[in-house]
Coordinates of N, CA and C and ligand atoms in Angstrom, one line a residue:
M1 N 45.1 -18.2 -32.9 CA 44.3 -17.1 -32.3 C 43.5 -17.6 -31.1
T2 N 43.5 -16.9 -30.1 CA 42.8 -17.3 -28.9 C 41.3 -17.0 -29.0
P3 N 40.5 -17.7 -28.2 CA 39.1 -17.3 -28.3 C 38.8 -15.8 -28.1
F4 N 39.6 -15.2 -27.3 CA 39.4 -13.7 -27.1 C 39.8 -13.0 -28.4
G5 N 40.8 -13.5 -29.1 CA 41.1 -12.8 -30.4 C 40.0 -13.0 -31.4
I6 N 39.3 -14.1 -31.4 CA 38.2 -14.3 -32.3 C 37.1 -13.4 -31.9
R7 N 36.8 -13.2 -30.7 CA 35.7 -12.3 -30.2 C 36.0 -10.9 -30.7
K8 N 37.3 -10.5 -30.5 CA 37.7 -9.1 -30.9 C 37.5 -8.9 -32.4
R9 N 37.9 -9.9 -33.2 CA 37.8 -9.8 -34.6 C 36.3 -9.8 -35.1
L10 N 35.5 -10.6 -34.4 CA 34.1 -10.6 -34.8 C 33.5 -9.2 -34.4
K11 N 33.9 -8.7 -33.3 CA 33.3 -7.3 -32.9 C 33.7 -6.3 -34.0
A12 N 35.0 -6.4 -34.5 CA 35.4 -5.5 -35.5 C 34.7 -5.6 -36.8
L13 N 34.4 -6.9 -37.2 CA 33.7 -7.1 -38.4 C 32.2 -6.7 -38.3
L14 N 31.7 -6.8 -37.1 CA 30.3 -6.4 -36.9 C 30.1 -4.9 -36.5
G15 N 31.2 -4.2 -36.5 CA 31.1 -2.8 -36.1 C 30.8 -2.6 -34.7
L16 N 31.1 -3.5 -33.8 CA 30.9 -3.4 -32.4 C 32.1 -3.0 -31.6
E17 N 33.1 -2.6 -32.3 CA 34.4 -2.2 -31.7 C 34.1 -1.1 -30.6
G18 N 34.8 -1.3 -29.5 CA 34.6 -0.3 -28.4 C 33.6 -0.7 -27.4
G19 N 33.1 -1.9 -27.5 CA 32.2 -2.5 -26.5 C 30.8 -2.0 -26.6
S20 N 30.0 -2.5 -25.7 CA 28.6 -2.1 -25.8 C 28.2 -0.9 -24.9
S21 N 29.2 -0.2 -24.4 CA 28.9 0.9 -23.5 C 28.3 2.0 -24.2
S22 N 28.5 2.1 -25.6 CA 27.9 3.2 -26.3 C 26.5 2.9 -26.7
A23 N 26.1 1.6 -26.6 CA 24.7 1.2 -27.0 C 23.7 1.8 -26.0
P24 N 22.6 2.2 -26.4 CA 21.6 2.7 -25.5 C 21.1 1.6 -24.5
Q25 N 21.0 2.0 -23.3 CA 20.6 1.0 -22.3 C 19.1 1.3 -21.9
P26 N 18.4 0.2 -21.7 CA 17.0 0.4 -21.3 C 16.9 1.1 -19.9
P27 N 15.9 1.9 -19.6 CA 15.9 2.5 -18.3 C 15.6 1.4 -17.2
A28 N 16.2 1.7 -16.1 CA 16.1 0.7 -14.9 C 14.6 0.8 -14.5
L29 N 14.1 -0.4 -14.2 CA 12.7 -0.5 -13.7 C 12.6 0.0 -12.3
P30 N 11.6 0.7 -11.9 CA 11.4 1.1 -10.5 C 11.2 -0.1 -9.6
S31 N 11.6 0.1 -8.3 CA 11.4 -1.0 -7.3 C 10.5 -0.5 -6.2
Y32 N 9.8 -1.4 -5.7 CA 8.8 -1.1 -4.6 C 8.9 -2.1 -3.5
D33 N 8.8 -1.6 -2.3 CA 8.8 -2.5 -1.1 C 7.5 -3.3 -1.1
V34 N 7.6 -4.6 -0.8 CA 6.5 -5.5 -0.6 C 6.6 -6.1 0.8
V35 N 5.6 -6.1 1.6 CA 5.6 -6.7 2.9 C 4.9 -8.0 2.9
F36 N 5.6 -9.0 3.5 CA 5.0 -10.4 3.5 C 4.8 -10.8 5.0
D37 N 3.5 -11.1 5.3 CA 3.2 -11.7 6.6 C 3.3 -13.2 6.5
C38 N 4.1 -13.8 7.4 CA 4.4 -15.2 7.3 C 3.4 -16.0 8.1
P39 N 3.2 -17.3 7.9 CA 2.3 -18.1 8.7 C 2.7 -18.2 10.2
D40 N 4.0 -18.0 10.5 CA 4.4 -18.0 11.9 C 4.2 -16.7 12.6
G41 N 3.6 -15.7 11.9 CA 3.4 -14.4 12.5 C 4.4 -13.4 12.3
S42 N 5.6 -13.8 11.8 CA 6.6 -12.8 11.5 C 6.4 -12.1 10.2
T43 N 7.1 -11.0 9.9 CA 6.9 -10.3 8.6 C 8.3 -10.0 8.1
Y44 N 8.4 -9.8 6.8 CA 9.6 -9.4 6.2 C 9.2 -8.5 5.0
T45 N 10.2 -7.7 4.6 CA 10.0 -6.7 3.5 C 11.1 -7.0 2.5
V46 N 10.7 -7.0 1.2 CA 11.7 -7.1 0.1 C 11.4 -6.0 -0.9
S47 N 12.4 -5.7 -1.7 CA 12.2 -4.8 -2.8 C 12.0 -5.6 -4.0
A48 N 10.9 -5.2 -4.7 CA 10.5 -5.9 -5.9 C 10.6 -5.0 -7.1
K49 N 11.1 -5.4 -8.2 CA 11.1 -4.6 -9.4 C 9.7 -4.6 -10.0
E50 N 9.4 -3.5 -10.7 CA 8.1 -3.4 -11.3 C 7.9 -4.6 -12.2
G51 N 6.7 -5.3 -12.0 CA 6.4 -6.5 -12.8 C 6.8 -7.8 -12.2
D52 N 7.7 -7.8 -11.1 CA 8.0 -9.0 -10.5 C 6.8 -9.7 -9.9
S53 N 6.7 -11.0 -10.0 CA 5.5 -11.6 -9.4 C 5.8 -11.7 -7.8
L54 N 4.7 -11.9 -7.1 CA 4.8 -12.0 -5.7 C 5.6 -13.3 -5.3
V55 N 5.5 -14.3 -6.1 CA 6.3 -15.5 -5.8 C 7.8 -15.2 -5.9
Y56 N 8.1 -14.5 -7.0 CA 9.5 -14.1 -7.2 C 10.0 -13.2 -6.1
A57 N 9.3 -12.2 -5.8 CA 9.7 -11.3 -4.7 C 9.8 -12.0 -3.4
A58 N 8.9 -12.8 -3.1 CA 9.0 -13.5 -1.8 C 10.2 -14.4 -1.7
G59 N 10.6 -14.9 -2.8 CA 11.8 -15.8 -2.8 C 13.1 -15.1 -2.4
R60 N 13.1 -13.8 -2.3 CA 14.2 -13.0 -1.7 C 14.2 -13.0 -0.2
G61 N 13.1 -13.4 0.4 CA 13.0 -13.4 1.8 C 13.1 -14.8 2.5
P62 N 12.9 -14.8 3.8 CA 13.1 -16.1 4.5 C 12.0 -17.1 4.3
Q63 N 10.8 -16.7 3.9 CA 9.7 -17.6 3.8 C 9.2 -17.6 2.4
P64 N 9.5 -18.6 1.6 CA 9.0 -18.7 0.2 C 7.5 -19.0 0.2
I65 N 6.9 -18.7 -0.9 CA 5.5 -19.0 -1.1 C 5.4 -20.4 -1.8
S66 N 4.5 -21.3 -1.3 CA 4.4 -22.6 -1.9 C 4.0 -22.5 -3.3
T67 N 4.6 -23.2 -4.2 CA 4.3 -23.2 -5.6 C 4.2 -24.6 -6.1
G68 N 3.4 -24.8 -7.2 CA 3.4 -26.1 -7.9 C 3.8 -25.9 -9.3
C69 N 3.2 -24.9 -10.0 CA 3.4 -24.8 -11.4 C 4.1 -23.5 -11.8
T70 N 3.8 -22.5 -11.1 CA 4.3 -21.1 -11.4 C 3.8 -20.6 -12.8
D71 N 2.7 -21.2 -13.3 CA 2.1 -20.7 -14.5 C 0.6 -20.4 -14.4
G72 N 0.2 -20.5 -13.1 CA -1.2 -20.1 -12.9 C -2.2 -21.2 -13.1
T73 N -1.8 -22.4 -13.0 CA -2.8 -23.5 -13.3 C -3.1 -24.4 -12.1
C74 N -2.3 -24.3 -11.0 CA -2.5 -25.3 -9.9 C -3.2 -24.6 -8.6
G75 N -3.1 -23.4 -8.4 CA -3.7 -22.7 -7.3 C -2.9 -22.8 -6.0
T76 N -1.8 -23.4 -6.0 CA -1.0 -23.6 -4.8 C -0.5 -22.3 -4.2
C77 N -0.2 -21.3 -5.0 CA 0.5 -20.1 -4.5 C -0.5 -19.1 -4.0
R78 N -1.7 -19.5 -3.6 CA -2.7 -18.5 -3.1 C -2.2 -17.7 -1.9
V79 N -2.5 -16.4 -2.0 CA -2.1 -15.5 -0.9 C -3.3 -14.6 -0.6
D80 N -3.3 -14.0 0.6 CA -4.3 -13.0 1.0 C -3.6 -11.7 0.8
V81 N -4.2 -10.8 0.0 CA -3.7 -9.5 -0.2 C -4.3 -8.6 0.9
L82 N -3.5 -8.1 1.8 CA -4.0 -7.3 2.9 C -4.1 -5.9 2.6
E83 N -3.1 -5.4 1.8 CA -3.1 -4.0 1.5 C -2.5 -3.8 0.1
G84 N -2.9 -2.8 -0.6 CA -2.3 -2.5 -1.9 C -2.7 -3.3 -3.1
A85 N -3.9 -3.9 -3.0 CA -4.4 -4.8 -4.2 C -4.4 -4.0 -5.5
E86 N -4.6 -2.7 -5.4 CA -4.6 -1.8 -6.6 C -3.2 -1.7 -7.2
F87 N -2.2 -2.1 -6.5 CA -0.8 -2.0 -7.0 C -0.3 -3.3 -7.5
L88 N -1.2 -4.2 -7.8 CA -0.9 -5.5 -8.4 C -1.6 -5.6 -9.7
T89 N -1.0 -6.4 -10.6 CA -1.6 -6.6 -11.9 C -3.0 -7.2 -11.7
V90 N -3.9 -6.9 -12.6 CA -5.3 -7.3 -12.5 C -5.3 -8.8 -12.8
A91 N -6.1 -9.6 -12.1 CA -6.3 -11.0 -12.4 C -6.9 -11.2 -13.8
D92 N -6.3 -11.9 -14.6 CA -6.8 -12.2 -15.9 C -7.7 -13.4 -16.0
G93 N -8.2 -13.7 -17.1 CA -9.1 -14.8 -17.3 C -8.5 -16.1 -16.9
H94 N -7.2 -16.3 -17.2 CA -6.5 -17.6 -16.8 C -6.5 -17.8 -15.3
E95 N -6.2 -16.7 -14.6 CA -6.1 -16.8 -13.1 C -7.5 -17.0 -12.6
L96 N -8.5 -16.3 -13.1 CA -9.9 -16.5 -12.6 C -10.4 -17.9 -12.9
K97 N -10.1 -18.4 -14.0 CA -10.5 -19.8 -14.3 C -9.9 -20.8 -13.4
T98 N -8.6 -20.6 -13.1 CA -7.9 -21.6 -12.2 C -8.5 -21.5 -10.8
K99 N -8.7 -20.2 -10.3 CA -9.3 -20.1 -9.0 C -10.6 -20.8 -8.9
A100 N -11.4 -20.6 -10.0 CA -12.8 -21.3 -10.0 C -12.6 -22.8 -10.0
D101 N -11.7 -23.3 -10.8 CA -11.5 -24.7 -11.0 C -11.0 -25.4 -9.8
V102 N -10.1 -24.8 -9.0 CA -9.5 -25.5 -7.9 C -10.0 -25.0 -6.5
G103 N -10.9 -24.0 -6.6 CA -11.6 -23.6 -5.3 C -10.8 -22.6 -4.5
V104 N -10.1 -21.7 -5.2 CA -9.4 -20.6 -4.4 C -10.5 -19.5 -4.2
P105 N -10.6 -19.0 -2.9 CA -11.6 -18.0 -2.6 C -11.3 -16.7 -3.5
D106 N -12.4 -16.0 -3.8 CA -12.3 -14.8 -4.6 C -11.4 -13.8 -4.0
A107 N -11.3 -13.7 -2.7 CA -10.5 -12.7 -2.0 C -9.0 -13.0 -2.1
Q108 N -8.6 -14.2 -2.5 CA -7.2 -14.5 -2.6 C -6.7 -14.3 -4.1
R109 N -5.4 -14.1 -4.2 CA -4.8 -14.0 -5.5 C -3.8 -15.1 -5.7
L110 N -3.5 -15.5 -6.9 CA -2.4 -16.4 -7.2 C -1.1 -15.6 -7.3
A111 N -0.2 -15.9 -6.4 CA 1.0 -15.1 -6.2 C 1.9 -15.1 -7.5
C112 N 1.8 -16.3 -8.2 CA 2.7 -16.4 -9.4 C 2.1 -15.6 -10.6
Q113 N 0.8 -15.1 -10.4 CA 0.2 -14.4 -11.5 C 0.0 -12.9 -11.1
S114 N 0.5 -12.5 -9.9 CA 0.3 -11.2 -9.4 C 1.6 -10.4 -9.5
G115 N 1.6 -9.4 -10.4 CA 2.8 -8.6 -10.6 C 2.7 -7.3 -9.8
V116 N 3.8 -6.9 -9.2 CA 3.9 -5.7 -8.4 C 4.0 -4.5 -9.4
L117 N 3.1 -3.5 -9.1 CA 3.1 -2.3 -10.0 C 3.3 -1.1 -9.2
G118 N 3.4 -1.2 -7.9 CA 3.5 0.0 -7.1 C 3.8 -0.3 -5.6
A119 N 4.0 0.8 -4.8 CA 4.4 0.6 -3.4 C 3.1 0.4 -2.6
G120 N 3.2 -0.2 -1.4 CA 2.1 -0.4 -0.5 C 1.4 -1.7 -0.5
V121 N 2.1 -2.7 -1.1 CA 1.5 -4.1 -1.2 C 1.9 -4.8 0.1
R122 N 0.9 -5.4 0.7 CA 1.2 -6.3 1.9 C 0.4 -7.5 1.7
V123 N 1.0 -8.7 1.8 CA 0.5 -10.0 1.5 C 0.6 -10.9 2.7
K124 N -0.4 -11.7 2.9 CA -0.3 -12.8 3.9 C 0.0 -14.1 3.2
I125 N 1.1 -14.7 3.5 CA 1.5 -16.0 2.8 C 0.7 -17.1 3.5
T126 N 0.0 -17.9 2.7 CA -0.8 -19.0 3.3 C -0.1 -20.3 3.3
N127 N 0.8 -20.5 2.3 CA 1.6 -21.8 2.3 C 0.8 -23.0 2.6
I128 N -0.1 -23.4 1.7 CA -0.9 -24.5 1.9 C -0.1 -25.8 1.9
L129 N 1.1 -25.8 1.4 CA 2.0 -27.0 1.5 C 2.8 -27.1 2.7
G130 N 2.8 -26.0 3.5 CA 3.5 -26.0 4.8 C 5.0 -25.9 4.8
E131 N 5.6 -25.2 3.8 CA 7.0 -25.0 3.9 C 7.4 -24.2 5.1
E132 N 8.6 -24.6 5.6 CA 9.2 -23.9 6.7 C 10.0 -22.8 6.2
P133 N 10.2 -21.7 7.1 CA 11.1 -20.7 6.6 C 12.5 -21.2 6.3
I134 N 13.2 -20.5 5.5 CA 14.6 -20.9 5.1 C 15.5 -20.3 6.2
D135 N 16.5 -21.1 6.7 CA 17.4 -20.6 7.7 C 18.4 -19.6 7.0
P136 N 18.7 -18.5 7.6 CA 19.6 -17.6 7.0 C 21.0 -18.1 6.8
Ligands
FES201 S1 2.2 -21.9 -8.5 FE1 0.5 -22.9 -9.5 S2 -0.9 -21.3 -9.7 FE2 0.8 -20.3 -8.9

């Protein structure tokens, strides 16, 4: 019996015959455009799914955001939110503690801890580590 035959037999035993197309699918998450202002003065726009972090969304463009930990403890990913701060997740106690501990200004957010919740977000990438844009 081939590996595919085993898979087919297991599906039959588990009552999954006919594939997963009949299984209910979760609704697709909405997407929102996010504008990033780069340190070199250029801008780019990416589409972020609801809940994507700014670090994750920026990774789809030519200028990534500097990161160290991506869990909100180093403060490397600090960005200036120029527009649409109300369409980002609220800074929680963990982010606020990190900002206080490492000296991130109150006006800045940690991009790895900021989830996109709506349209109209515009962010200035600070890139304190000085990464260069990625060549297309
Ligand atoms: S990458 Fe470390 S706080 Fe965001």
